[in-house]
Amino acid sequence: MNSTTLKWAGLLAAASIFAAGQAIAGPDNNKLMIDGKELVTDLKGPEGGPLEHIYSGWRFRASETQAFELDDFENPAFPAVDLGEELWNTVEGEAGKSCATCHNDASETMKGVRASMPKWNEKLGKPHTLETQINACRTENLKAEAWKWEAPNMLAMTSYIGLQSRGMPVNVQTDGPMQSWNDKGKELYYSRVGQLDMSCANCHEDNYGKMIRADHLSQGHINGFPTYRLKWGGLGSIHRRFSGCMKNIRATPYKRGSDEFIALELYLASRGTGLAVETPAVRN
Amino acid sequence: MRTILKMGLAGACLAALATATAQAGDVAPMDVKFTDDGVMASLTGVAGDAAKGREVFSNRKLGNCLACHVNAEQKEHSFHGEVGPPLDGAADRYSEAELRAIVINSKQALTDKTIMPGFYSLKLGVRVNKKFAGKTILTAQQVEDVVAYLSTLKE
C-alpha cells in the first residue's frame, strides 16, 4: 500500500495530517496521573484470555479529552459527584434515614464497591449492579422511592460511590453462582446483532486501535463508568453505552437493567480485570 | 505520525436511518447467484451510475464505506476508517462481478468472519431494529451504482 496523504480537515477545531498506511494508531503511551497517583491503564491479559494486552479506553482518546480526567477541577463530572455526596447525607423516605445513617463515611465504607460490581446477591438470587443495590437500599432501608436507571440522582450517586474505588483494580467474581451469568454475557458479546450484523468483538476485540471513520476504537472496557461523554453533555451509565452501540449497528437494544445487560456488564468487567477504576471517566 | 484529533462531536460511526426495500424486477436478495467468479449478472439490468455510487460510498446513511476504508479518490471527506483495506486500485484487483459479490455479501464473497456488512443480504444478525427488519442496507440499484464507482478505482 502506498502512503497517500489525506487531508483531515477536522470537523471541529483540530486539523491534522494522516498518512494512510503508516499510522494505525493503537493506544498511546500517556500516563493517567490524578492527584499525583498513577492509575493502571494497561496490563498484560491473562493467559488464554481474549486480550493479549488490556488497555483502558482512556488510552485511545485524544489528548484534549484525556486532559479532562487528569484534574478533578477540569473533570465535568464533578458537580454530579458533589450532588452524590449531598444525597448520601440527605434523609429521605419514611424510615427517616440517609445512606450515611447506615454506611457512615463513604470514603471508608464504599471503598472497593465499584471495583467488585456486579456482585452476587443471595437474597435476590441474581447479581446486583451498583444501580440495583442503590435502589434496594432506597426502597428497603430508607423506604424511599427507587430512582430510574439513568436519573440524574442515580448517576450522581453511582459516580460518588464509584469515586471511592478510584485507582483500585477491577475484580469481579465470575465463579460459583456468577459463572452462568458470565457465560451468558460472553455469548452476548460474541453474537452478531442488527442489520449491520456485528458483534461487540468485531469492533472492540478484532479492531481496537483502528479508526472507524472519526472514532478511535478502544477495547470497550467499563472501568470508567458512569462516564461523562462530551457527546452526551453529561454522565451516562454502562447500560446506556451498550444501548448506543447496539443502536449503531441497527439492533434493538436490551432494556437498561435487563438480565442480558447485567450479564454483559459482568462479562465486560471480567475482561477488564486489573484495570484501575476511573469513575467518573471522561470520553468524547 | 498522526496528530491527535479532537473528535468530540464528530458523530456516531454507523448510525443511520435510510433503508432499502426490493423493487419489482430486481433480483431478490435470496435469489442472487454467487459463482466462483463473483456475481455475474446485474441485480437490476440497469447500468450502474458511478457518480451516484460515489455518493452512496461516502454517505453515512447509505454505504458509509468510508467508515472502514481509506479511499484516496474521496479526499474531500475528512475521516477515512482503517478497519478494512484501502480501496485505492480496487478495480485493478477485482473484476466487476467480484466487486458486486463483495458488496452484496462479503461474508459469502470474502470470509464469513468479516466485520463488513452484507449490503444486499437478508442473512442478518439477531434483534434487527424493527425500522430495518426484512430490509437490505442498500437497494439493488444502489449496489449497481457502487459497483460502477468501484470499477473506476484504478491506479
PDB file of C-alpha atoms in Angstrom, chain A residues 15-233:
ATOM      1  CA  ALA A  15      -6.965  19.673  11.773  1.00  0.00           C
ATOM      2  CA  SER A  16      -4.215  17.209  11.100  1.00  0.00           C
ATOM      3  CA  ILE A  17      -2.459  15.159   8.526  1.00  0.00           C
ATOM      4  CA  PHE A  18      -2.897  11.434   8.372  1.00  0.00           C
ATOM      5  CA  ALA A  19      -0.545   9.311   6.363  1.00  0.00           C
ATOM      6  CA  ALA A  20      -2.561   6.320   5.233  1.00  0.00           C
ATOM      7  CA  GLY A  21      -0.682   3.116   5.620  1.00  0.00           C
ATOM      8  CA  GLN A  22       1.736   4.063   8.339  1.00  0.00           C
ATOM      9  CA  ALA A  23      -0.444   5.094  11.068  1.00  0.00           C
ATOM     10  CA  ILE A  24      -2.747   2.546  12.545  1.00  0.00           C
ATOM     11  CA  ALA A  25      -2.577   4.204  15.892  1.00  0.00           C
ATOM     12  CA  GLY A  26      -3.076   1.855  18.775  1.00  0.00           C
ATOM     13  CA  PRO A  27      -3.281   3.110  22.331  1.00  0.00           C
ATOM     14  CA  ASP A  28      -0.918   5.961  23.125  1.00  0.00           C
ATOM     15  CA  ASN A  29       1.743   5.892  25.843  1.00  0.00           C
ATOM     16  CA  ASN A  30       0.327   8.602  28.056  1.00  0.00           C
ATOM     17  CA  LYS A  31       0.146   8.079  31.791  1.00  0.00           C
ATOM     18  CA  LEU A  32      -3.014   8.682  33.756  1.00  0.00           C
ATOM     19  CA  MET A  33      -1.905  10.650  36.800  1.00  0.00           C
ATOM     20  CA  ILE A  34      -4.571  12.025  39.106  1.00  0.00           C
ATOM     21  CA  ASP A  35      -3.555  13.837  42.298  1.00  0.00           C
ATOM     22  CA  GLY A  36       0.000  12.611  41.875  1.00  0.00           C
ATOM     23  CA  LYS A  37      -1.120   8.967  41.745  1.00  0.00           C
ATOM     24  CA  GLU A  38      -0.807   6.845  38.632  1.00  0.00           C
ATOM     25  CA  LEU A  39      -3.785   4.733  37.608  1.00  0.00           C
ATOM     26  CA  VAL A  40      -3.229   1.427  35.829  1.00  0.00           C
ATOM     27  CA  THR A  41      -4.380   1.867  32.222  1.00  0.00           C
ATOM     28  CA  ASP A  42      -2.726  -1.201  30.763  1.00  0.00           C
ATOM     29  CA  LEU A  43      -1.611  -4.629  31.833  1.00  0.00           C
ATOM     30  CA  LYS A  44      -0.871  -7.997  30.329  1.00  0.00           C
ATOM     31  CA  GLY A  45      -4.009 -10.020  29.692  1.00  0.00           C
ATOM     32  CA  PRO A  46      -4.417 -13.354  31.453  1.00  0.00           C
ATOM     33  CA  GLU A  47      -3.029 -16.480  29.788  1.00  0.00           C
ATOM     34  CA  GLY A  48      -5.604 -17.955  27.414  1.00  0.00           C
ATOM     35  CA  GLY A  49      -7.807 -14.872  27.650  1.00  0.00           C
ATOM     36  CA  PRO A  50      -9.158 -12.982  24.639  1.00  0.00           C
ATOM     37  CA  LEU A  51      -6.850  -9.975  25.019  1.00  0.00           C
ATOM     38  CA  GLU A  52      -3.090 -10.255  24.992  1.00  0.00           C
ATOM     39  CA  HIS A  53      -2.885  -6.808  26.482  1.00  0.00           C
ATOM     40  CA  ILE A  54      -5.644  -4.911  28.242  1.00  0.00           C
ATOM     41  CA  TYR A  55      -5.961  -1.138  27.765  1.00  0.00           C
ATOM     42  CA  SER A  56      -8.278   1.400  29.316  1.00  0.00           C
ATOM     43  CA  GLY A  57     -10.408   3.384  26.865  1.00  0.00           C
ATOM     44  CA  TRP A  58      -8.628   6.498  28.155  1.00  0.00           C
ATOM     45  CA  ARG A  59      -5.514   5.475  26.197  1.00  0.00           C
ATOM     46  CA  PHE A  60      -7.405   5.750  22.904  1.00  0.00           C
ATOM     47  CA  ARG A  61      -8.766   9.236  23.450  1.00  0.00           C
ATOM     48  CA  ALA A  62      -7.320  12.456  22.074  1.00  0.00           C
ATOM     49  CA  SER A  63      -5.030  14.232  24.492  1.00  0.00           C
ATOM     50  CA  GLU A  64      -7.525  17.111  24.837  1.00  0.00           C
ATOM     51  CA  THR A  65     -10.152  14.636  26.012  1.00  0.00           C
ATOM     52  CA  GLN A  66      -7.678  12.797  28.225  1.00  0.00           C
ATOM     53  CA  ALA A  67      -6.807  16.070  29.951  1.00  0.00           C
ATOM     54  CA  PHE A  68     -10.300  16.435  31.421  1.00  0.00           C
ATOM     55  CA  GLU A  69      -9.723  13.338  33.517  1.00  0.00           C
ATOM     56  CA  LEU A  70      -6.344  14.411  34.894  1.00  0.00           C
ATOM     57  CA  ASP A  71      -7.681  17.118  37.135  1.00  0.00           C
ATOM     58  CA  ASP A  72     -10.859  16.877  39.185  1.00  0.00           C
ATOM     59  CA  PHE A  73     -11.383  20.623  38.753  1.00  0.00           C
ATOM     60  CA  GLU A  74     -11.437  20.162  34.967  1.00  0.00           C
ATOM     61  CA  ASN A  75     -13.465  16.956  35.081  1.00  0.00           C
ATOM     62  CA  PRO A  76     -17.015  17.950  34.104  1.00  0.00           C
ATOM     63  CA  ALA A  77     -18.469  15.040  36.118  1.00  0.00           C
ATOM     64  CA  PHE A  78     -17.524  16.549  39.470  1.00  0.00           C
ATOM     65  CA  PRO A  79     -20.609  18.693  40.022  1.00  0.00           C
ATOM     66  CA  ALA A  80     -22.524  15.394  39.894  1.00  0.00           C
ATOM     67  CA  VAL A  81     -20.104  13.826  42.370  1.00  0.00           C
ATOM     68  CA  ASP A  82     -20.801  16.734  44.735  1.00  0.00           C
ATOM     69  CA  LEU A  83     -24.519  16.156  44.314  1.00  0.00           C
ATOM     70  CA  GLY A  84     -23.932  12.484  45.078  1.00  0.00           C
ATOM     71  CA  GLU A  85     -22.210  13.375  48.324  1.00  0.00           C
ATOM     72  CA  GLU A  86     -25.073  15.641  49.279  1.00  0.00           C
ATOM     73  CA  LEU A  87     -27.621  12.898  48.514  1.00  0.00           C
ATOM     74  CA  TRP A  88     -25.554  10.442  50.547  1.00  0.00           C
ATOM     75  CA  ASN A  89     -26.154  12.583  53.615  1.00  0.00           C
ATOM     76  CA  THR A  90     -29.771  13.547  52.874  1.00  0.00           C
ATOM     77  CA  VAL A  91     -32.505  11.945  54.959  1.00  0.00           C
ATOM     78  CA  GLU A  92     -35.215  10.720  52.634  1.00  0.00           C
ATOM     79  CA  GLY A  93     -38.114   8.260  52.865  1.00  0.00           C
ATOM     80  CA  GLU A  94     -40.401   7.024  55.610  1.00  0.00           C
ATOM     81  CA  ALA A  95     -37.655   5.368  57.645  1.00  0.00           C
ATOM     82  CA  GLY A  96     -36.097   8.776  58.303  1.00  0.00           C
ATOM     83  CA  LYS A  97     -32.661   7.632  57.238  1.00  0.00           C
ATOM     84  CA  SER A  98     -29.932   8.653  54.826  1.00  0.00           C
ATOM     85  CA  CYS A  99     -27.277   6.425  53.261  1.00  0.00           C
ATOM     86  CA  ALA A 100     -24.875   7.810  55.864  1.00  0.00           C
ATOM     87  CA  THR A 101     -27.118   6.606  58.714  1.00  0.00           C
ATOM     88  CA  CYS A 102     -26.142   3.024  57.921  1.00  0.00           C
ATOM     89  CA  HIS A 103     -22.894   3.400  55.988  1.00  0.00           C
ATOM     90  CA  ASN A 104     -21.276   6.388  57.722  1.00  0.00           C
ATOM     91  CA  ASP A 105     -18.295   7.761  55.827  1.00  0.00           C
ATOM     92  CA  ALA A 106     -18.468   6.660  52.192  1.00  0.00           C
ATOM     93  CA  SER A 107     -14.729   7.121  51.743  1.00  0.00           C
ATOM     94  CA  GLU A 108     -14.264   4.176  54.102  1.00  0.00           C
ATOM     95  CA  THR A 109     -17.343   2.028  53.684  1.00  0.00           C
ATOM     96  CA  MET A 110     -17.735   2.314  49.905  1.00  0.00           C
ATOM     97  CA  LYS A 111     -14.079   1.683  49.078  1.00  0.00           C
ATOM     98  CA  GLY A 112     -13.844  -1.198  46.619  1.00  0.00           C
ATOM     99  CA  VAL A 113     -17.565  -1.429  45.910  1.00  0.00           C
ATOM    100  CA  ARG A 114     -17.435  -0.221  42.294  1.00  0.00           C
ATOM    101  CA  ALA A 115     -14.432  -2.452  41.614  1.00  0.00           C
ATOM    102  CA  SER A 116     -16.365  -5.604  42.511  1.00  0.00           C
ATOM    103  CA  MET A 117     -19.738  -4.857  40.876  1.00  0.00           C
ATOM    104  CA  PRO A 118     -21.818  -6.635  39.622  1.00  0.00           C
ATOM    105  CA  LYS A 119     -21.865  -8.744  42.762  1.00  0.00           C
ATOM    106  CA  TRP A 120     -23.850 -11.875  43.604  1.00  0.00           C
ATOM    107  CA  ASN A 121     -26.800 -11.301  45.934  1.00  0.00           C
ATOM    108  CA  GLU A 122     -28.162 -14.366  47.624  1.00  0.00           C
ATOM    109  CA  LYS A 123     -31.499 -12.867  48.611  1.00  0.00           C
ATOM    110  CA  LEU A 124     -32.137 -11.616  45.083  1.00  0.00           C
ATOM    111  CA  GLY A 125     -30.892 -14.833  43.516  1.00  0.00           C
ATOM    112  CA  LYS A 126     -29.004 -12.772  40.925  1.00  0.00           C
ATOM    113  CA  PRO A 127     -26.196 -10.249  40.695  1.00  0.00           C
ATOM    114  CA  HIS A 128     -26.691  -6.714  41.945  1.00  0.00           C
ATOM    115  CA  THR A 129     -25.347  -3.919  39.820  1.00  0.00           C
ATOM    116  CA  LEU A 130     -24.466  -0.697  41.614  1.00  0.00           C
ATOM    117  CA  GLU A 131     -27.767   0.772  40.430  1.00  0.00           C
ATOM    118  CA  THR A 132     -29.932  -2.111  41.669  1.00  0.00           C
ATOM    119  CA  GLN A 133     -28.075  -2.179  45.002  1.00  0.00           C
ATOM    120  CA  ILE A 134     -28.692   1.544  45.499  1.00  0.00           C
ATOM    121  CA  ASN A 135     -32.363   1.101  44.714  1.00  0.00           C
ATOM    122  CA  ALA A 136     -32.623  -1.887  47.043  1.00  0.00           C
ATOM    123  CA  CYS A 137     -31.244   0.287  49.852  1.00  0.00           C
ATOM    124  CA  ARG A 138     -33.599   3.097  48.960  1.00  0.00           C
ATOM    125  CA  THR A 139     -36.759   1.007  48.885  1.00  0.00           C
ATOM    126  CA  GLU A 140     -35.973  -1.423  51.731  1.00  0.00           C
ATOM    127  CA  ASN A 141     -33.880   0.601  54.160  1.00  0.00           C
ATOM    128  CA  LEU A 142     -34.837   4.218  53.507  1.00  0.00           C
ATOM    129  CA  LYS A 143     -38.406   3.391  52.486  1.00  0.00           C
ATOM    130  CA  ALA A 144     -37.926   5.880  49.688  1.00  0.00           C
ATOM    131  CA  GLU A 145     -38.758   5.578  46.011  1.00  0.00           C
ATOM    132  CA  ALA A 146     -36.442   3.826  43.599  1.00  0.00           C
ATOM    133  CA  TRP A 147     -34.597   6.026  41.125  1.00  0.00           C
ATOM    134  CA  LYS A 148     -34.756   5.468  37.393  1.00  0.00           C
ATOM    135  CA  TRP A 149     -31.642   3.858  35.872  1.00  0.00           C
ATOM    136  CA  GLU A 150     -30.490   6.998  34.101  1.00  0.00           C
ATOM    137  CA  ALA A 151     -31.889   9.615  36.510  1.00  0.00           C
ATOM    138  CA  PRO A 152     -29.517  12.475  37.422  1.00  0.00           C
ATOM    139  CA  ASN A 153     -29.651  11.462  41.097  1.00  0.00           C
ATOM    140  CA  MET A 154     -28.761   7.870  40.250  1.00  0.00           C
ATOM    141  CA  LEU A 155     -25.828   8.989  38.084  1.00  0.00           C
ATOM    142  CA  ALA A 156     -24.692  11.323  40.850  1.00  0.00           C
ATOM    143  CA  MET A 157     -24.828   8.537  43.428  1.00  0.00           C
ATOM    144  CA  THR A 158     -23.091   5.924  41.242  1.00  0.00           C
ATOM    145  CA  SER A 159     -20.366   8.481  40.456  1.00  0.00           C
ATOM    146  CA  TYR A 160     -19.888   9.379  44.103  1.00  0.00           C
ATOM    147  CA  ILE A 161     -19.777   5.748  45.234  1.00  0.00           C
ATOM    148  CA  GLY A 162     -17.621   4.803  42.234  1.00  0.00           C
ATOM    149  CA  LEU A 163     -15.106   7.521  43.042  1.00  0.00           C
ATOM    150  CA  GLN A 164     -14.376   5.853  46.386  1.00  0.00           C
ATOM    151  CA  SER A 165     -12.820   2.972  44.407  1.00  0.00           C
ATOM    152  CA  ARG A 166     -10.853   5.138  42.015  1.00  0.00           C
ATOM    153  CA  GLY A 167      -7.457   3.571  41.326  1.00  0.00           C
ATOM    154  CA  MET A 168      -8.459   0.164  42.663  1.00  0.00           C
ATOM    155  CA  PRO A 169      -8.259  -2.810  40.298  1.00  0.00           C
ATOM    156  CA  VAL A 170     -11.475  -4.113  38.749  1.00  0.00           C
ATOM    157  CA  ASN A 171     -12.064  -7.524  40.266  1.00  0.00           C
ATOM    158  CA  VAL A 172     -15.436  -9.236  39.903  1.00  0.00           C
ATOM    159  CA  GLN A 173     -16.486 -12.711  40.927  1.00  0.00           C
ATOM    160  CA  THR A 174     -17.027 -14.973  37.917  1.00  0.00           C
ATOM    161  CA  ASP A 175     -17.206 -18.381  39.556  1.00  0.00           C
ATOM    162  CA  GLY A 176     -19.879 -20.047  41.666  1.00  0.00           C
ATOM    163  CA  PRO A 177     -23.330 -18.588  41.051  1.00  0.00           C
ATOM    164  CA  MET A 178     -21.808 -15.879  38.821  1.00  0.00           C
ATOM    165  CA  GLN A 179     -20.480 -18.321  36.283  1.00  0.00           C
ATOM    166  CA  SER A 180     -23.665 -18.810  34.291  1.00  0.00           C
ATOM    167  CA  TRP A 181     -24.138 -15.028  34.187  1.00  0.00           C
ATOM    168  CA  ASN A 182     -20.606 -14.539  32.936  1.00  0.00           C
ATOM    169  CA  ASP A 183     -21.122 -17.236  30.297  1.00  0.00           C
ATOM    170  CA  LYS A 184     -24.328 -15.564  29.170  1.00  0.00           C
ATOM    171  CA  GLY A 185     -22.520 -12.238  28.912  1.00  0.00           C
ATOM    172  CA  LYS A 186     -19.812 -13.832  26.836  1.00  0.00           C
ATOM    173  CA  GLU A 187     -22.365 -15.330  24.492  1.00  0.00           C
ATOM    174  CA  LEU A 188     -23.968 -11.911  24.016  1.00  0.00           C
ATOM    175  CA  TYR A 189     -20.566 -10.312  23.440  1.00  0.00           C
ATOM    176  CA  TYR A 190     -19.796 -12.608  20.538  1.00  0.00           C
ATOM    177  CA  SER A 191     -23.286 -12.654  18.976  1.00  0.00           C
ATOM    178  CA  ARG A 192     -23.797 -10.770  15.764  1.00  0.00           C
ATOM    179  CA  VAL A 193     -26.751  -8.448  16.029  1.00  0.00           C
ATOM    180  CA  GLY A 194     -28.607  -5.896  13.983  1.00  0.00           C
ATOM    181  CA  GLN A 195     -28.908  -5.127  10.300  1.00  0.00           C
ATOM    182  CA  LEU A 196     -25.163  -4.443  10.207  1.00  0.00           C
ATOM    183  CA  ASP A 197     -24.654  -7.942  11.606  1.00  0.00           C
ATOM    184  CA  MET A 198     -21.812  -7.194  14.011  1.00  0.00           C
ATOM    185  CA  SER A 199     -20.799  -8.375  17.445  1.00  0.00           C
ATOM    186  CA  CYS A 200     -19.127  -6.340  20.183  1.00  0.00           C
ATOM    187  CA  ALA A 201     -15.999  -8.383  19.447  1.00  0.00           C
ATOM    188  CA  ASN A 202     -15.938  -7.286  15.793  1.00  0.00           C
ATOM    189  CA  CYS A 203     -15.155  -3.741  16.875  1.00  0.00           C
ATOM    190  CA  HIS A 204     -13.654  -3.960  20.358  1.00  0.00           C
ATOM    191  CA  GLU A 205     -11.614  -7.161  20.114  1.00  0.00           C
ATOM    192  CA  ASP A 206     -10.739  -7.517  16.425  1.00  0.00           C
ATOM    193  CA  ASN A 207     -10.280  -3.856  15.540  1.00  0.00           C
ATOM    194  CA  TYR A 208      -9.357  -1.820  18.606  1.00  0.00           C
ATOM    195  CA  GLY A 209      -6.732   0.800  17.880  1.00  0.00           C
ATOM    196  CA  LYS A 210      -8.131   1.477  14.415  1.00  0.00           C
ATOM    197  CA  MET A 211     -10.236   4.369  13.247  1.00  0.00           C
ATOM    198  CA  ILE A 212     -13.822   3.653  12.297  1.00  0.00           C
ATOM    199  CA  ARG A 213     -14.453   6.836  10.395  1.00  0.00           C
ATOM    200  CA  ALA A 214     -13.988   9.571  13.036  1.00  0.00           C
ATOM    201  CA  ASP A 215     -13.918   7.245  16.059  1.00  0.00           C
ATOM    202  CA  HIS A 216     -10.839   5.597  17.508  1.00  0.00           C
ATOM    203  CA  LEU A 217     -11.895   2.118  18.596  1.00  0.00           C
ATOM    204  CA  SER A 218     -10.977   1.094  22.128  1.00  0.00           C
ATOM    205  CA  GLN A 219     -11.359  -2.293  23.762  1.00  0.00           C
ATOM    206  CA  GLY A 220     -14.700  -1.152  25.151  1.00  0.00           C
ATOM    207  CA  HIS A 221     -13.967  -1.553  28.853  1.00  0.00           C
ATOM    208  CA  ILE A 222     -16.315  -0.280  31.551  1.00  0.00           C
ATOM    209  CA  ASN A 223     -13.828   0.734  34.262  1.00  0.00           C
ATOM    210  CA  GLY A 224     -14.682   4.424  33.861  1.00  0.00           C
ATOM    211  CA  PHE A 225     -18.459   4.326  34.309  1.00  0.00           C
ATOM    212  CA  PRO A 226     -20.544   6.245  34.873  1.00  0.00           C
ATOM    213  CA  THR A 227     -18.658   8.196  32.257  1.00  0.00           C
ATOM    214  CA  TYR A 228     -19.028  11.823  31.277  1.00  0.00           C
ATOM    215  CA  ARG A 229     -19.317  11.884  27.497  1.00  0.00           C
ATOM    216  CA  LEU A 230     -18.766  15.152  25.715  1.00  0.00           C
ATOM    217  CA  LYS A 231     -21.205  13.924  23.081  1.00  0.00           C
ATOM    218  CA  TRP A 232     -23.890  13.325  25.709  1.00  0.00           C
ATOM    219  CA  GLY A 233     -23.040  16.534  27.509  1.00  0.00           C
TER     220      GLY A 233
END
